[in-house]
Amino acid sequence: MMRSTKTKFIAEYPINASSRLLYPYLSTASGLAEWFCDDVKVEANKIYNFIWDGRSHFAEMTGFRTNRSVRFLFLDENRQHVSDPSYIDFSIESSELTQEQFLKVIDYSEEEDQEELAELWEHLMQNLREIVGG
């Protein structure tokens, strides 16, 4: 069996919105569906179903700090844990110096093309900035 290697993509995006305003867009199904994917459904067992191009991707919110950060750990199509899972980590950070807000994204996935990932996230961030006015 071939073991897939995963890539960790890390980027910070300046965003002109308070963490209180931003956080629901990172942590709730309705918020995420507005900018991150086509749709998000939360199932009874708190499993998030992210839908892109009609395909389901199941994830669990494994860590969160209100108005600060959230992590989604991806599961297999049977909603089971896998070894070395993909995950997405969002954290809202601010610069003490400039009072600027940043959204830090860590995308750990099988997508090896860093340039493609950078373009994808740039596009997603534009969506998000338009919504939050940042």
PDB file of C-alpha atoms in Angstrom:
ATOM      1  CA  MET A   1       0.000   0.000   0.000  1.00  0.00           C
ATOM      2  CA  MET A   2       1.373   3.352  -0.995  1.00  0.00           C
ATOM      3  CA  ARG A   3       1.619   5.801   1.824  1.00  0.00           C
ATOM      4  CA  SER A   4       0.603   9.257   0.763  1.00  0.00           C
ATOM      5  CA  THR A   5       2.759  12.094   1.885  1.00  0.00           C
ATOM      6  CA  LYS A   6       1.047  15.158   3.150  1.00  0.00           C
ATOM      7  CA  THR A   7       2.030  18.771   2.852  1.00  0.00           C
ATOM      8  CA  LYS A   8       1.586  21.447   5.465  1.00  0.00           C
ATOM      9  CA  PHE A   9       0.610  24.788   3.985  1.00  0.00           C
ATOM     10  CA  ILE A  10       0.855  27.718   6.399  1.00  0.00           C
ATOM     11  CA  ALA A  11      -0.139  31.277   5.621  1.00  0.00           C
ATOM     12  CA  GLU A  12      -1.234  34.423   7.414  1.00  0.00           C
ATOM     13  CA  TYR A  13      -3.751  36.799   5.909  1.00  0.00           C
ATOM     14  CA  PRO A  14      -4.354  40.302   7.196  1.00  0.00           C
ATOM     15  CA  ILE A  15      -8.042  40.736   7.838  1.00  0.00           C
ATOM     16  CA  ASN A  16      -9.768  43.848   9.002  1.00  0.00           C
ATOM     17  CA  ALA A  17     -12.430  42.393  11.282  1.00  0.00           C
ATOM     18  CA  SER A  18     -12.765  41.777  14.996  1.00  0.00           C
ATOM     19  CA  SER A  19     -12.238  38.252  16.239  1.00  0.00           C
ATOM     20  CA  ARG A  20     -15.801  38.255  17.569  1.00  0.00           C
ATOM     21  CA  LEU A  21     -17.111  38.995  14.090  1.00  0.00           C
ATOM     22  CA  LEU A  22     -14.727  36.587  12.386  1.00  0.00           C
ATOM     23  CA  TYR A  23     -15.015  33.556  14.643  1.00  0.00           C
ATOM     24  CA  PRO A  24     -18.517  32.397  13.593  1.00  0.00           C
ATOM     25  CA  TYR A  25     -17.320  32.277   9.971  1.00  0.00           C
ATOM     26  CA  LEU A  26     -14.611  29.832  11.018  1.00  0.00           C
ATOM     27  CA  SER A  27     -16.568  27.690  13.442  1.00  0.00           C
ATOM     28  CA  THR A  28     -20.219  27.415  12.418  1.00  0.00           C
ATOM     29  CA  ALA A  29     -21.747  25.505   9.536  1.00  0.00           C
ATOM     30  CA  SER A  30     -23.655  28.517   8.226  1.00  0.00           C
ATOM     31  CA  GLY A  31     -20.607  30.769   8.527  1.00  0.00           C
ATOM     32  CA  LEU A  32     -18.267  28.335   6.775  1.00  0.00           C
ATOM     33  CA  ALA A  33     -20.776  27.704   3.983  1.00  0.00           C
ATOM     34  CA  GLU A  34     -20.653  31.397   3.100  1.00  0.00           C
ATOM     35  CA  TRP A  35     -17.013  31.468   2.049  1.00  0.00           C
ATOM     36  CA  PHE A  36     -15.193  28.175   2.555  1.00  0.00           C
ATOM     37  CA  CYS A  37     -17.190  25.539   0.715  1.00  0.00           C
ATOM     38  CA  ASP A  38     -20.442  24.981  -1.138  1.00  0.00           C
ATOM     39  CA  ASP A  39     -22.295  23.777   1.925  1.00  0.00           C
ATOM     40  CA  VAL A  40     -21.730  22.461   5.438  1.00  0.00           C
ATOM     41  CA  LYS A  41     -24.035  20.204   7.391  1.00  0.00           C
ATOM     42  CA  VAL A  42     -23.522  19.267  10.993  1.00  0.00           C
ATOM     43  CA  GLU A  43     -24.682  15.745  11.737  1.00  0.00           C
ATOM     44  CA  ALA A  44     -26.208  14.524  14.969  1.00  0.00           C
ATOM     45  CA  ASN A  45     -22.876  13.279  16.317  1.00  0.00           C
ATOM     46  CA  LYS A  46     -21.326  16.731  15.757  1.00  0.00           C
ATOM     47  CA  ILE A  47     -19.563  15.592  12.605  1.00  0.00           C
ATOM     48  CA  TYR A  48     -19.199  18.340  10.037  1.00  0.00           C
ATOM     49  CA  ASN A  49     -19.920  17.427   6.441  1.00  0.00           C
ATOM     50  CA  PHE A  50     -18.078  19.862   4.169  1.00  0.00           C
ATOM     51  CA  ILE A  51     -19.424  19.760   0.634  1.00  0.00           C
ATOM     52  CA  TRP A  52     -17.327  20.766  -2.366  1.00  0.00           C
ATOM     53  CA  ASP A  53     -18.511  20.064  -5.907  1.00  0.00           C
ATOM     54  CA  GLY A  54     -21.195  17.729  -4.614  1.00  0.00           C
ATOM     55  CA  ARG A  55     -18.718  15.573  -2.670  1.00  0.00           C
ATOM     56  CA  SER A  56     -18.811  15.112   1.088  1.00  0.00           C
ATOM     57  CA  HIS A  57     -15.749  15.479   3.285  1.00  0.00           C
ATOM     58  CA  PHE A  58     -16.331  14.592   6.923  1.00  0.00           C
ATOM     59  CA  ALA A  59     -14.535  16.330   9.741  1.00  0.00           C
ATOM     60  CA  GLU A  60     -14.601  16.708  13.465  1.00  0.00           C
ATOM     61  CA  MET A  61     -13.979  19.954  15.288  1.00  0.00           C
ATOM     62  CA  THR A  62     -11.209  18.761  17.568  1.00  0.00           C
ATOM     63  CA  GLY A  63     -10.071  21.957  19.130  1.00  0.00           C
ATOM     64  CA  PHE A  64     -11.471  25.397  19.565  1.00  0.00           C
ATOM     65  CA  ARG A  65     -10.966  28.493  21.652  1.00  0.00           C
ATOM     66  CA  THR A  66     -13.871  30.879  21.341  1.00  0.00           C
ATOM     67  CA  ASN A  67     -13.004  33.925  19.232  1.00  0.00           C
ATOM     68  CA  ARG A  68      -9.431  32.622  18.873  1.00  0.00           C
ATOM     69  CA  SER A  69      -8.980  29.355  16.994  1.00  0.00           C
ATOM     70  CA  VAL A  70     -10.591  26.245  15.596  1.00  0.00           C
ATOM     71  CA  ARG A  71      -9.313  22.987  14.121  1.00  0.00           C
ATOM     72  CA  PHE A  72     -11.121  20.548  11.861  1.00  0.00           C
ATOM     73  CA  LEU A  73      -9.736  17.036  11.638  1.00  0.00           C
ATOM     74  CA  PHE A  74     -10.802  15.153   8.526  1.00  0.00           C
ATOM     75  CA  LEU A  75     -12.194  11.628   8.744  1.00  0.00           C
ATOM     76  CA  ASP A  76     -12.628   8.942   6.115  1.00  0.00           C
ATOM     77  CA  GLU A  77     -15.843   8.456   4.122  1.00  0.00           C
ATOM     78  CA  ASN A  78     -17.172   6.185   6.897  1.00  0.00           C
ATOM     79  CA  ARG A  79     -16.631   9.010   9.368  1.00  0.00           C
ATOM     80  CA  GLN A  80     -13.810   7.086  11.031  1.00  0.00           C
ATOM     81  CA  HIS A  81     -10.476   8.384  12.269  1.00  0.00           C
ATOM     82  CA  VAL A  82      -7.467   7.702  10.092  1.00  0.00           C
ATOM     83  CA  SER A  83      -3.792   7.702  10.919  1.00  0.00           C
ATOM     84  CA  ASP A  84      -2.046  10.933   9.916  1.00  0.00           C
ATOM     85  CA  PRO A  85      -5.317  12.730   9.170  1.00  0.00           C
ATOM     86  CA  SER A  86      -5.623  15.903   7.125  1.00  0.00           C
ATOM     87  CA  TYR A  87      -6.685  18.940   9.083  1.00  0.00           C
ATOM     88  CA  ILE A  88      -7.352  22.627   8.774  1.00  0.00           C
ATOM     89  CA  ASP A  89      -6.453  24.978  11.529  1.00  0.00           C
ATOM     90  CA  PHE A  90      -7.709  28.565  11.711  1.00  0.00           C
ATOM     91  CA  SER A  91      -6.369  30.965  14.291  1.00  0.00           C
ATOM     92  CA  ILE A  92      -7.086  34.639  14.719  1.00  0.00           C
ATOM     93  CA  GLU A  93      -3.956  36.507  15.703  1.00  0.00           C
ATOM     94  CA  SER A  94      -3.304  40.163  16.239  1.00  0.00           C
ATOM     95  CA  SER A  95      -0.114  42.123  16.125  1.00  0.00           C
ATOM     96  CA  GLU A  96       0.463  43.960  19.398  1.00  0.00           C
ATOM     97  CA  LEU A  97       2.596  46.408  17.476  1.00  0.00           C
ATOM     98  CA  THR A  98       0.247  47.415  14.667  1.00  0.00           C
ATOM     99  CA  GLN A  99      -3.077  46.229  16.140  1.00  0.00           C
ATOM    100  CA  GLU A 100      -3.601  44.421  12.838  1.00  0.00           C
ATOM    101  CA  GLN A 101      -5.621  41.232  12.775  1.00  0.00           C
ATOM    102  CA  PHE A 102      -4.426  38.166  10.930  1.00  0.00           C
ATOM    103  CA  LEU A 103      -6.082  34.914  10.095  1.00  0.00           C
ATOM    104  CA  LYS A 104      -3.490  32.176  10.238  1.00  0.00           C
ATOM    105  CA  VAL A 105      -4.333  29.093   8.205  1.00  0.00           C
ATOM    106  CA  ILE A 106      -2.658  25.711   8.484  1.00  0.00           C
ATOM    107  CA  ASP A 107      -3.831  23.323   5.801  1.00  0.00           C
ATOM    108  CA  TYR A 108      -2.386  19.842   6.221  1.00  0.00           C
ATOM    109  CA  SER A 109      -3.458  17.777   3.242  1.00  0.00           C
ATOM    110  CA  GLU A 110      -2.491  15.584   0.326  1.00  0.00           C
ATOM    111  CA  GLU A 111      -2.395  18.553  -2.025  1.00  0.00           C
ATOM    112  CA  GLU A 112       1.282  18.784  -2.947  1.00  0.00           C
ATOM    113  CA  ASP A 113       1.101  21.825  -5.175  1.00  0.00           C
ATOM    114  CA  GLN A 114       1.908  24.706  -2.827  1.00  0.00           C
ATOM    115  CA  GLU A 115       1.245  27.275  -5.527  1.00  0.00           C
ATOM    116  CA  GLU A 116      -2.203  25.883  -6.165  1.00  0.00           C
ATOM    117  CA  LEU A 117      -2.943  25.898  -2.453  1.00  0.00           C
ATOM    118  CA  ALA A 118      -1.737  29.474  -2.150  1.00  0.00           C
ATOM    119  CA  GLU A 119      -4.062  30.521  -4.966  1.00  0.00           C
ATOM    120  CA  LEU A 120      -6.960  28.607  -3.482  1.00  0.00           C
ATOM    121  CA  TRP A 121      -6.536  30.208  -0.046  1.00  0.00           C
ATOM    122  CA  GLU A 122      -6.038  33.661  -1.561  1.00  0.00           C
ATOM    123  CA  HIS A 123      -9.360  33.214  -3.337  1.00  0.00           C
ATOM    124  CA  LEU A 124     -11.081  31.934  -0.173  1.00  0.00           C
ATOM    125  CA  MET A 125      -9.726  34.872   1.810  1.00  0.00           C
ATOM    126  CA  GLN A 126     -11.099  37.315  -0.753  1.00  0.00           C
ATOM    127  CA  ASN A 127     -14.514  35.709  -0.259  1.00  0.00           C
ATOM    128  CA  LEU A 128     -14.184  36.028   3.501  1.00  0.00           C
ATOM    129  CA  ARG A 129     -12.965  39.626   3.412  1.00  0.00           C
ATOM    130  CA  GLU A 130     -15.906  40.614   1.214  1.00  0.00           C
ATOM    131  CA  ILE A 131     -18.328  39.128   3.718  1.00  0.00           C
ATOM    132  CA  VAL A 132     -16.792  40.614   6.864  1.00  0.00           C
ATOM    133  CA  GLY A 133     -15.914  43.890   5.178  1.00  0.00           C
ATOM    134  CA  GLY A 134     -12.243  43.405   5.878  1.00  0.00           C
TER     135      GLY A 134
END
